[in-house]
Amino acid sequence: MPETTGGRAVNDLESVLLAAADEFLERGYDAARIGHVATAAGLSKSSLYHHVEGKEQLLQLGLERALAGLDECFAAARDEAEPGAAVRRLIELVVEDMTDRARLPFVALLIGVRGNSDIERSALERRRRFDLEFAQMLERAQSVGAVRSDMTPLVLARLCFGTINALHAWVRPDRHGVDQIRADAVRFVLAGLGHDSRPEPTG
Amino acid sequence: MPETTGGRAVNDLESVLLAAADEFLERGYDAARIGHVATAAGLSKSSLYHHVEGKEQLLQLGLERALAGLDECFAAARDEAEPGAAVRRLIELVVEDMTDRARLPFVALLIGVRGNSDIERSALERRRRFDLEFAQMLERAQSVGAVRSDMTPLVLARLCFGTINALHAWVRPDRHGVDQIRADAVRFVLAGLGHDSRPEPTG
DNA sequence: GTCTATAAATGGATAGAC
DNA sequence: GTCTATCCATTTATAGAC
């Protein structure tokens, strides 16, 4: 196993992981073919196995990267003092995460997880905890009147994340106009379809 | 082929299709196992092939059913005279479709399609046309001031459908409280996170 | 580390008896 | 129409030469 032989191996693993994430994004994990990943990484199928243990490891590494990105979003949002500002910042950061060329394939992989293996189930469990923490943030925001109080925080959290999670299916980060779409998505989460000119949530 | 032998065969196909839709919902089409479908339908794997041509036919039939349901939603929404009312009615109907015990597995199947085969690509094409028609409805609603005009109708359409499409991943129609979740989802699409008490779109 | 060749396993689909 | 047994294509993963 070449993980420790000087740093080159790490980059090889990295490039294979990037190729895998793109393949997973395009076809879905189950329909993805390890041979396609190898070709995309400029390797034969068997050479690929010198850098990676197998398909499942690529899934696991990809999911970990997605979850680490979400961790960072939450960490930054926790720094906000006002509950409404924390909610708004989290939404902005997760939208950014979901529409960033480098991070989208990993987050999309996480979104598509259904619990078909232990790896997937443990990723789902971590996702569930994000939902709960976001719900707590929303509850605090509700208590100061920053967001609507006519539904439970958990339902609100799932609806918000649902809107954001759906972005990966149609947003193409390399196309022009992504910044506009990001801003639109944030405003949609905050105010929906209805006529604008309503004040955004604040502390 | 037993399709015409008296009506029984049709019901056999139907029960296999229902079992398949549930299996597709739980594991995703690619990870779904035809053997599981057979067992769930109370058949051996080979008996199943007396009622169905193969896995792909189950995909095709499932996608057609989902698309037919969406067709009905649009047909009903087109009957509304006022643009804002048409938008609102479409949202209500699609949310209902997405959270109905009998229809959710089929709609979820459609949502998960990535274009990995001709069947999937043609379903995606039909979905794309729904997006466009909804965008046209939204454009009319914008022109009478019923919905926000600070983003393009197509982006707005995709954000709306995205929010609704994401419901399938966590709403369980047989659990109590689904009616409340439906109402919440509609209100969220209309007004987002922001504080409520804003008039809903009309005329 | 890379390759060709091949093993091993999975899973969709079929044969043919009852 | 249903079953057991089997086929066979596909695909993950490994062996072993260079």
Tab-separated table of C-alpha atoms (C1' of nucleotides) in Angstrom:
chain	number	residue	atom	x	y	z
A	1	MET	CA	0.000	0.000	0.000
A	2	PRO	CA	1.596	3.248	-1.146
A	3	GLU	CA	-0.118	5.735	1.180
A	4	THR	CA	3.096	6.695	2.912
A	5	THR	CA	5.656	6.633	0.119
A	6	GLY	CA	6.426	10.274	-0.197
A	7	GLY	CA	3.292	12.248	-0.994
A	8	ARG	CA	2.858	11.232	-4.617
A	9	ALA	CA	0.530	8.405	-3.641
A	10	VAL	CA	-1.771	10.786	-1.837
A	11	ASN	CA	-2.188	12.828	-4.987
A	12	ASP	CA	-2.838	9.701	-6.988
A	13	LEU	CA	-5.573	8.747	-4.576
A	14	GLU	CA	-6.883	12.272	-4.805
A	15	SER	CA	-7.067	12.296	-8.581
A	16	VAL	CA	-8.825	8.930	-8.595
A	17	LEU	CA	-11.284	10.236	-6.016
A	18	LEU	CA	-12.033	13.294	-8.126
A	19	ALA	CA	-12.628	11.132	-11.183
A	20	ALA	CA	-14.874	8.861	-9.144
A	21	ALA	CA	-16.903	11.756	-7.782
A	22	ASP	CA	-17.564	12.987	-11.308
A	23	GLU	CA	-18.583	9.525	-12.457
A	24	PHE	CA	-20.849	9.131	-9.412
A	25	LEU	CA	-22.404	12.500	-10.149
A	26	GLU	CA	-23.127	11.649	-13.751
A	27	ARG	CA	-24.487	8.133	-13.339
A	28	GLY	CA	-25.145	7.613	-9.658
A	29	TYR	CA	-23.039	5.407	-7.394
A	30	ASP	CA	-24.666	2.101	-8.289
A	31	ALA	CA	-24.580	2.658	-12.039
A	32	ALA	CA	-21.028	4.023	-11.915
A	33	ARG	CA	-18.407	1.734	-13.395
A	34	ILE	CA	-14.983	1.479	-11.843
A	35	GLY	CA	-13.583	1.062	-15.343
A	36	HIS	CA	-14.913	4.483	-16.320
A	37	VAL	CA	-13.289	5.985	-13.259
A	38	ALA	CA	-9.989	4.404	-14.201
A	39	THR	CA	-10.175	5.702	-17.758
A	40	ALA	CA	-11.092	9.177	-16.585
A	41	ALA	CA	-8.109	9.119	-14.235
A	42	GLY	CA	-5.842	8.014	-17.088
A	43	LEU	CA	-5.270	4.529	-15.712
A	44	SER	CA	-6.162	0.993	-16.575
A	45	LYS	CA	-8.700	-0.643	-14.320
A	46	SER	CA	-6.126	-2.765	-12.543
A	47	SER	CA	-3.699	0.116	-12.037
A	48	LEU	CA	-6.452	1.927	-10.252
A	49	TYR	CA	-6.474	-0.783	-7.614
A	50	HIS	CA	-2.923	0.150	-6.672
A	51	HIS	CA	-4.254	3.475	-5.420
A	52	VAL	CA	-7.646	2.526	-4.065
A	53	GLU	CA	-8.973	-0.452	-2.156
A	54	GLY	CA	-12.165	-0.642	-4.162
A	55	LYS	CA	-15.368	1.051	-5.189
A	56	GLU	CA	-16.723	1.206	-1.668
A	57	GLN	CA	-13.677	3.072	-0.416
A	58	LEU	CA	-14.304	5.751	-3.031
A	59	LEU	CA	-17.855	6.009	-1.745
A	60	GLN	CA	-16.672	6.316	1.826
A	61	LEU	CA	-13.998	8.916	1.069
A	62	GLY	CA	-16.465	10.896	-1.018
A	63	LEU	CA	-19.092	10.868	1.707
A	64	GLU	CA	-16.547	11.889	4.332
A	65	ARG	CA	-15.507	14.847	2.217
A	66	ALA	CA	-19.091	15.960	1.790
A	67	LEU	CA	-19.768	15.657	5.503
A	68	ALA	CA	-16.587	17.548	6.358
A	69	GLY	CA	-17.744	20.388	4.118
A	70	LEU	CA	-21.086	20.545	5.893
A	71	ASP	CA	-19.268	20.521	9.221
A	72	GLU	CA	-17.429	23.650	8.155
A	73	CYS	CA	-20.674	25.338	7.163
A	74	PHE	CA	-22.166	24.652	10.565
A	75	ALA	CA	-19.019	25.734	12.373
A	76	ALA	CA	-19.130	29.104	10.626
A	77	ALA	CA	-22.845	29.521	11.248
A	78	ARG	CA	-22.400	28.795	14.946
A	79	ASP	CA	-20.150	31.838	15.180
A	80	GLU	CA	-23.057	34.146	14.434
A	81	ALA	CA	-24.521	35.632	17.583
A	82	GLU	CA	-28.008	36.440	16.317
A	83	PRO	CA	-30.198	33.383	15.605
A	84	GLY	CA	-31.595	34.885	12.383
A	85	ALA	CA	-28.098	35.705	11.151
A	86	ALA	CA	-26.918	32.175	11.934
A	87	VAL	CA	-29.770	30.700	9.900
A	88	ARG	CA	-29.092	33.007	7.013
A	89	ARG	CA	-25.379	32.331	7.044
A	90	LEU	CA	-25.859	28.588	7.138
A	91	ILE	CA	-28.173	28.761	4.144
A	92	GLU	CA	-25.714	30.872	2.185
A	93	LEU	CA	-22.840	28.547	2.960
A	94	VAL	CA	-24.695	25.342	2.147
A	95	VAL	CA	-25.946	26.834	-1.121
A	96	GLU	CA	-22.355	27.760	-1.917
A	97	ASP	CA	-21.193	24.244	-1.035
A	98	MET	CA	-23.829	22.711	-3.269
A	99	THR	CA	-22.969	24.852	-6.273
A	100	ASP	CA	-19.191	24.856	-6.054
A	101	ARG	CA	-17.476	22.993	-8.882
A	102	ALA	CA	-15.102	21.184	-6.546
A	103	ARG	CA	-17.605	20.309	-3.841
A	104	LEU	CA	-20.822	19.642	-5.751
A	105	PRO	CA	-19.960	16.065	-6.803
A	106	PHE	CA	-19.293	15.069	-3.208
A	107	VAL	CA	-22.367	16.733	-1.775
A	108	ALA	CA	-24.493	15.246	-4.564
A	109	LEU	CA	-23.122	11.840	-3.638
A	110	LEU	CA	-24.210	12.368	-0.048
A	111	ILE	CA	-27.656	13.548	-1.111
A	112	GLY	CA	-28.191	10.427	-3.181
A	113	VAL	CA	-27.436	8.029	-0.349
A	114	ARG	CA	-30.311	5.673	0.515
A	115	GLY	CA	-28.847	3.421	3.201
A	116	ASN	CA	-27.973	0.380	1.098
A	117	SER	CA	-24.831	-0.446	3.071
A	118	ASP	CA	-23.260	0.214	6.464
A	119	ILE	CA	-21.232	3.043	4.960
A	120	GLU	CA	-24.343	4.670	3.571
A	121	ARG	CA	-26.297	4.186	6.763
A	122	SER	CA	-23.634	5.834	8.872
A	123	ALA	CA	-23.526	8.777	6.449
A	124	LEU	CA	-27.313	9.061	6.718
A	125	GLU	CA	-27.003	9.111	10.474
A	126	ARG	CA	-24.573	12.034	10.315
A	127	ARG	CA	-26.882	13.833	7.899
A	128	ARG	CA	-29.746	13.330	10.303
A	129	ARG	CA	-27.744	15.071	13.017
A	130	PHE	CA	-27.218	18.060	10.714
A	131	ASP	CA	-30.980	18.243	10.240
A	132	LEU	CA	-31.428	18.268	14.005
A	133	GLU	CA	-28.843	20.949	14.619
A	134	PHE	CA	-30.328	23.117	11.891
A	135	ALA	CA	-33.750	22.588	13.451
A	136	GLN	CA	-32.363	23.850	16.763
A	137	MET	CA	-30.983	26.935	15.049
A	138	LEU	CA	-34.354	27.523	13.462
A	139	GLU	CA	-36.103	27.112	16.785
A	140	ARG	CA	-33.951	29.845	18.296
A	141	ALA	CA	-34.675	32.024	15.281
A	142	GLN	CA	-38.387	31.388	15.731
A	143	SER	CA	-38.230	32.410	19.353
A	144	VAL	CA	-36.940	35.853	18.433
A	145	GLY	CA	-39.377	36.199	15.550
A	146	ALA	CA	-36.743	35.929	12.819
A	147	VAL	CA	-38.430	33.079	10.950
A	148	ARG	CA	-42.000	31.839	10.670
A	149	SER	CA	-43.393	29.927	13.622
A	150	ASP	CA	-46.339	28.213	11.970
A	151	MET	CA	-44.550	24.908	11.441
A	152	THR	CA	-42.191	22.783	13.508
A	153	PRO	CA	-38.479	23.579	13.277
A	154	LEU	CA	-37.664	20.096	11.988
A	155	VAL	CA	-40.114	20.298	9.095
A	156	LEU	CA	-38.809	23.741	8.300
A	157	ALA	CA	-35.242	22.438	8.368
A	158	ARG	CA	-36.066	19.608	5.985
A	159	LEU	CA	-37.898	21.906	3.593
A	160	CYS	CA	-34.945	24.318	3.525
A	161	PHE	CA	-32.383	21.596	2.976
A	162	GLY	CA	-34.658	19.970	0.417
A	163	THR	CA	-34.716	23.123	-1.660
A	164	ILE	CA	-30.950	23.442	-1.464
A	165	ASN	CA	-30.255	19.743	-2.012
A	166	ALA	CA	-32.269	19.768	-5.212
A	167	LEU	CA	-29.876	22.292	-6.750
A	168	HIS	CA	-27.295	19.658	-7.630
A	169	ALA	CA	-29.634	18.108	-10.187
A	170	TRP	CA	-29.646	21.110	-12.506
A	171	VAL	CA	-27.046	23.697	-11.498
A	172	ARG	CA	-23.822	23.432	-13.502
A	173	PRO	CA	-21.122	25.359	-11.610
A	174	ASP	CA	-18.928	25.965	-14.650
A	175	ARG	CA	-21.681	27.668	-16.601
A	176	HIS	CA	-21.916	31.418	-16.331
A	177	GLY	CA	-24.636	32.843	-14.139
A	178	VAL	CA	-24.021	30.562	-11.169
A	179	ASP	CA	-23.549	33.496	-8.827
A	180	GLN	CA	-26.969	34.745	-9.802
A	181	ILE	CA	-28.512	31.315	-9.253
A	182	ARG	CA	-26.890	31.105	-5.827
A	183	ALA	CA	-28.360	34.442	-4.835
A	184	ASP	CA	-31.744	33.428	-6.237
A	185	ALA	CA	-31.723	30.172	-4.308
A	186	VAL	CA	-30.948	31.924	-1.029
A	187	ARG	CA	-33.709	34.454	-1.599
A	188	PHE	CA	-36.140	31.706	-2.535
A	189	VAL	CA	-35.441	29.811	0.668
A	190	LEU	CA	-35.944	32.989	2.651
A	191	ALA	CA	-39.106	34.226	0.966
A	192	GLY	CA	-40.455	31.602	-1.460
A	193	LEU	CA	-42.535	32.411	-4.484
A	194	GLY	CA	-44.412	35.310	-2.962
A	195	HIS	CA	-43.863	38.907	-3.885
A	196	ASP	CA	-40.537	40.238	-2.608
A	197	SER	CA	-39.750	43.408	-0.656
A	198	ARG	CA	-40.194	41.611	2.639
A	199	PRO	CA	-37.436	42.153	5.202
A	200	GLU	CA	-35.077	39.227	5.475
A	201	PRO	CA	-34.671	37.380	8.756
A	202	THR	CA	-32.510	39.180	11.282
A	203	GLY	CA	-31.487	38.442	14.857
B	1	MET	CA	-47.540	-13.240	-23.425
B	2	PRO	CA	-50.597	-13.141	-21.195
B	3	GLU	CA	-51.558	-9.491	-21.559
B	4	THR	CA	-54.855	-10.286	-23.265
B	5	THR	CA	-55.989	-13.428	-21.520
B	6	GLY	CA	-58.923	-12.123	-19.589
B	7	GLY	CA	-57.852	-9.402	-17.174
B	8	ARG	CA	-56.075	-11.510	-14.602
B	9	ALA	CA	-52.762	-11.001	-16.309
B	10	VAL	CA	-53.158	-7.253	-16.104
B	11	ASN	CA	-53.570	-7.437	-12.370
B	12	ASP	CA	-50.560	-9.691	-12.091
B	13	LEU	CA	-48.517	-7.135	-13.978
B	14	GLU	CA	-49.953	-4.445	-11.743
B	15	SER	CA	-48.998	-6.189	-8.518
B	16	VAL	CA	-45.475	-6.805	-9.793
B	17	LEU	CA	-45.214	-3.161	-10.789
B	18	LEU	CA	-46.299	-2.040	-7.329
B	19	ALA	CA	-43.742	-4.308	-5.707
B	20	ALA	CA	-41.076	-3.004	-8.065
B	21	ALA	CA	-41.928	0.621	-7.340
B	22	ASP	CA	-41.521	-0.009	-3.609
B	23	GLU	CA	-38.204	-1.752	-4.148
B	24	PHE	CA	-37.024	1.072	-6.420
B	25	LEU	CA	-38.070	3.596	-3.782
B	26	GLU	CA	-36.189	1.840	-1.028
B	27	ARG	CA	-32.940	1.048	-2.827
B	28	GLY	CA	-32.944	3.052	-6.042
B	29	TYR	CA	-33.416	1.541	-9.500
B	30	ASP	CA	-29.834	0.420	-10.028
B	31	ALA	CA	-29.433	-1.188	-6.634
B	32	ALA	CA	-32.883	-2.786	-6.818
B	33	ARG	CA	-32.823	-6.562	-7.254
B	34	ILE	CA	-35.362	-8.261	-9.432
B	35	GLY	CA	-35.302	-11.165	-7.017
B	36	HIS	CA	-36.476	-8.893	-4.207
B	37	VAL	CA	-39.313	-7.656	-6.379
B	38	ALA	CA	-40.342	-11.227	-7.090
B	39	THR	CA	-40.306	-12.161	-3.411
B	40	ALA	CA	-42.287	-9.070	-2.472
B	41	ALA	CA	-44.846	-9.969	-5.128
B	42	GLY	CA	-45.046	-13.518	-3.769
B	43	LEU	CA	-43.368	-15.118	-6.771
B	44	SER	CA	-40.133	-16.813	-7.598
B	45	LYS	CA	-37.750	-14.871	-9.772
B	46	SER	CA	-38.510	-16.917	-12.859
B	47	SER	CA	-42.285	-16.765	-12.368
B	48	LEU	CA	-41.996	-13.013	-12.381
B	49	TYR	CA	-40.730	-13.173	-15.941
B	50	HIS	CA	-44.075	-14.633	-17.039
B	51	HIS	CA	-45.679	-11.301	-16.157
B	52	VAL	CA	-42.976	-8.834	-17.026
B	53	GLU	CA	-40.460	-8.611	-19.833
B	54	GLY	CA	-37.647	-7.543	-17.558
B	55	LYS	CA	-36.312	-4.956	-15.170
B	56	GLU	CA	-36.266	-2.207	-17.761
B	57	GLN	CA	-39.943	-2.642	-18.541
B	58	LEU	CA	-40.724	-2.061	-14.871
B	59	LEU	CA	-38.702	1.135	-15.067
B	60	GLN	CA	-40.530	2.266	-18.177
B	61	LEU	CA	-43.996	1.492	-16.805
B	62	GLY	CA	-43.154	3.205	-13.539
B	63	LEU	CA	-41.890	6.321	-15.274
B	64	GLU	CA	-44.956	6.456	-17.514
B	65	ARG	CA	-47.223	6.307	-14.507
B	66	ALA	CA	-45.360	9.127	-12.802
B	67	LEU	CA	-45.497	11.270	-15.940
B	68	ALA	CA	-49.196	10.563	-16.401
B	69	GLY	CA	-49.812	11.779	-12.861
B	70	LEU	CA	-47.957	15.002	-13.544
B	71	ASP	CA	-49.943	15.419	-16.755
B	72	GLU	CA	-53.124	15.351	-14.687
B	73	CYS	CA	-51.766	17.961	-12.308
B	74	PHE	CA	-50.988	20.294	-15.184
B	75	ALA	CA	-54.339	19.647	-16.855
B	76	ALA	CA	-56.155	20.688	-13.692
B	77	ALA	CA	-53.953	23.740	-13.192
B	78	ARG	CA	-54.585	24.878	-16.766
B	79	ASP	CA	-58.292	25.142	-15.932
B	80	GLU	CA	-57.625	27.974	-13.539
B	81	ALA	CA	-58.299	31.341	-15.103
B	82	GLU	CA	-56.118	33.516	-12.893
B	83	PRO	CA	-52.344	32.982	-13.317
B	84	GLY	CA	-51.697	33.140	-9.580
B	85	ALA	CA	-54.416	30.611	-8.891
B	86	ALA	CA	-53.040	28.277	-11.558
B	87	VAL	CA	-49.578	28.402	-9.962
B	88	ARG	CA	-50.992	27.764	-6.537
B	89	ARG	CA	-53.167	24.903	-7.708
B	90	LEU	CA	-50.294	23.235	-9.544
B	91	ILE	CA	-48.142	23.401	-6.438
B	92	GLU	CA	-50.875	21.915	-4.284
B	93	LEU	CA	-51.487	19.078	-6.729
B	94	VAL	CA	-47.835	18.196	-7.227
B	95	VAL	CA	-47.242	18.228	-3.478
B	96	GLU	CA	-50.238	15.901	-3.118
B	97	ASP	CA	-48.854	13.651	-5.871
B	98	MET	CA	-45.467	13.505	-4.183
B	99	THR	CA	-46.872	12.574	-0.774
B	100	ASP	CA	-49.582	10.119	-1.784
B	101	ARG	CA	-48.912	6.543	-0.713
B	102	ALA	CA	-49.847	5.117	-4.106
B	103	ARG	CA	-48.083	7.679	-6.263
B	104	LEU	CA	-44.956	8.562	-4.276
B	105	PRO	CA	-42.907	5.504	-5.353
B	106	PHE	CA	-43.496	6.297	-9.016
B	107	VAL	CA	-42.781	10.006	-8.721
B	108	ALA	CA	-39.678	9.256	-6.670
B	109	LEU	CA	-38.525	6.939	-9.442
B	110	LEU	CA	-38.916	9.747	-11.942
B	111	ILE	CA	-37.061	12.194	-9.715
B	112	GLY	CA	-34.124	9.835	-9.424
B	113	VAL	CA	-33.644	9.426	-13.173
B	114	ARG	CA	-30.210	10.496	-14.432
B	115	GLY	CA	-30.310	9.640	-18.134
B	116	ASN	CA	-28.385	6.360	-18.061
B	117	SER	CA	-30.492	4.758	-20.821
B	118	ASP	CA	-32.805	5.739	-23.673
B	119	ILE	CA	-35.806	5.150	-21.448
B	120	GLU	CA	-34.403	7.455	-18.794
B	121	ARG	CA	-33.421	10.094	-21.307
B	122	SER	CA	-36.879	10.235	-22.815
B	123	ALA	CA	-38.410	10.556	-19.335
B	124	LEU	CA	-35.984	13.395	-18.598
B	125	GLU	CA	-37.075	15.094	-21.787
B	126	ARG	CA	-40.716	14.958	-20.728
B	127	ARG	CA	-39.782	16.294	-17.315
B	128	ARG	CA	-37.960	19.151	-18.965
B	129	ARG	CA	-41.136	20.077	-20.797
B	130	PHE	CA	-43.012	20.209	-17.493
B	131	ASP	CA	-40.398	22.628	-16.186
B	132	LEU	CA	-40.919	24.806	-19.234
B	133	GLU	CA	-44.692	24.820	-18.975
B	134	PHE	CA	-44.518	25.664	-15.284
B	135	ALA	CA	-42.102	28.461	-16.113
B	136	GLN	CA	-44.645	29.848	-18.558
B	137	MET	CA	-47.339	29.743	-15.890
B	138	LEU	CA	-45.002	31.563	-13.531
B	139	GLU	CA	-44.219	34.172	-16.143
B	140	ARG	CA	-47.921	34.947	-16.506
B	141	ALA	CA	-48.236	35.131	-12.739
B	142	GLN	CA	-45.278	37.510	-12.627
B	143	SER	CA	-46.884	39.768	-15.211
B	144	VAL	CA	-49.927	40.291	-12.979
B	145	GLY	CA	-47.790	40.688	-9.868
B	146	ALA	CA	-48.878	37.414	-8.273
B	147	VAL	CA	-45.345	36.082	-7.771
B	148	ARG	CA	-41.951	37.679	-7.355
B	149	SER	CA	-40.317	39.049	-10.491
B	150	ASP	CA	-36.727	39.302	-9.309
B	151	MET	CA	-35.634	36.044	-10.919
B	152	THR	CA	-36.293	34.320	-14.206
B	153	PRO	CA	-39.393	32.118	-14.436
B	154	LEU	CA	-37.319	29.041	-15.274
B	155	VAL	CA	-35.101	29.374	-12.219
B	156	LEU	CA	-38.175	29.957	-10.114
B	157	ALA	CA	-39.828	26.872	-11.601
B	158	ARG	CA	-36.804	24.712	-10.844
B	159	LEU	CA	-36.541	25.998	-7.280
B	160	CYS	CA	-40.239	25.282	-6.670
B	161	PHE	CA	-40.077	21.790	-8.124
B	162	GLY	CA	-36.828	21.183	-6.302
B	163	THR	CA	-38.445	21.900	-2.963
B	164	ILE	CA	-41.360	19.617	-3.780
B	165	ASN	CA	-39.235	16.865	-5.322
B	166	ALA	CA	-37.137	16.655	-2.187
B	167	LEU	CA	-40.186	15.635	-0.155
B	168	HIS	CA	-40.016	12.031	-1.298
B	169	ALA	CA	-36.786	11.488	0.582
B	170	TRP	CA	-38.291	11.960	4.035
B	171	VAL	CA	-42.087	12.106	3.905
B	172	ARG	CA	-43.734	8.778	4.753
B	173	PRO	CA	-47.350	8.950	3.543
B	174	ASP	CA	-48.641	6.271	5.914
B	175	ARG	CA	-47.427	8.085	9.007
B	176	HIS	CA	-49.865	10.426	10.694
B	177	GLY	CA	-49.402	14.114	10.157
B	178	VAL	CA	-48.933	13.953	6.398
B	179	ASP	CA	-51.770	16.394	5.787
B	180	GLN	CA	-49.991	18.901	7.975
B	181	ILE	CA	-46.707	18.354	6.136
B	182	ARG	CA	-48.454	18.849	2.804
B	183	ALA	CA	-49.892	22.149	3.952
B	184	ASP	CA	-46.524	23.183	5.364
B	185	ALA	CA	-44.758	22.363	2.106
B	186	VAL	CA	-47.207	24.432	0.076
B	187	ARG	CA	-46.860	27.387	2.412
B	188	PHE	CA	-43.087	27.080	2.367
B	189	VAL	CA	-42.985	27.179	-1.417
B	190	LEU	CA	-45.213	30.224	-1.388
B	191	ALA	CA	-43.469	32.182	1.328
B	192	GLY	CA	-40.217	30.492	2.348
B	193	LEU	CA	-38.646	30.822	5.746
B	194	GLY	CA	-39.636	34.415	6.335
B	195	HIS	CA	-42.219	35.528	8.767
B	196	ASP	CA	-45.754	34.632	7.666
B	197	SER	CA	-48.894	36.766	7.444
B	198	ARG	CA	-48.066	37.755	3.901
B	199	PRO	CA	-50.960	37.495	1.439
B	200	GLU	CA	-50.703	34.447	-0.783
B	201	PRO	CA	-50.469	34.833	-4.547
B	202	THR	CA	-53.761	35.631	-6.228
B	203	GLY	CA	-55.019	36.597	-9.643
C	1	DG	C1'	3.299	1.475	-10.886
C	2	DT	C1'	1.498	-0.061	-15.157
C	3	DC	C1'	-0.210	-3.355	-17.932
C	4	DT	C1'	-2.802	-7.978	-19.978
C	5	DA	C1'	-5.169	-11.750	-18.649
C	6	DT	C1'	-8.177	-13.959	-15.634
C	7	DA	C1'	-10.513	-15.101	-11.571
C	8	DA	C1'	-14.697	-14.614	-8.715
C	9	DA	C1'	-19.068	-12.981	-7.853
C	10	DT	C1'	-23.189	-10.959	-8.869
C	11	DG	C1'	-27.553	-10.742	-10.852
C	12	DG	C1'	-30.646	-10.513	-15.009
C	13	DA	C1'	-32.745	-13.729	-17.816
C	14	DT	C1'	-33.996	-18.574	-19.700
C	15	DA	C1'	-34.880	-23.856	-20.020
C	16	DG	C1'	-37.732	-27.170	-19.191
C	17	DA	C1'	-40.191	-30.154	-15.822
C	18	DC	C1'	-44.561	-30.204	-13.374
D	1	DG	C1'	-48.288	-20.241	-14.146
D	2	DT	C1'	-45.044	-21.876	-10.944
D	3	DC	C1'	-40.996	-23.815	-9.756
D	4	DT	C1'	-35.615	-25.531	-9.617
D	5	DA	C1'	-31.665	-25.405	-11.958
D	6	DT	C1'	-28.825	-23.110	-14.997
D	7	DC	C1'	-27.053	-19.943	-18.275
D	8	DC	C1'	-24.480	-16.046	-19.396
D	9	DA	C1'	-23.247	-11.146	-19.527
D	10	DT	C1'	-21.380	-7.864	-16.773
D	11	DT	C1'	-18.350	-6.034	-13.538
D	12	DT	C1'	-15.519	-5.973	-9.406
D	13	DA	C1'	-11.255	-7.421	-8.093
D	14	DT	C1'	-6.688	-10.089	-8.388
D	15	DA	C1'	-2.412	-12.526	-10.449
D	16	DG	C1'	1.657	-12.011	-12.237
D	17	DA	C1'	4.726	-10.336	-16.016
D	18	DC	C1'	7.394	-6.167	-17.186
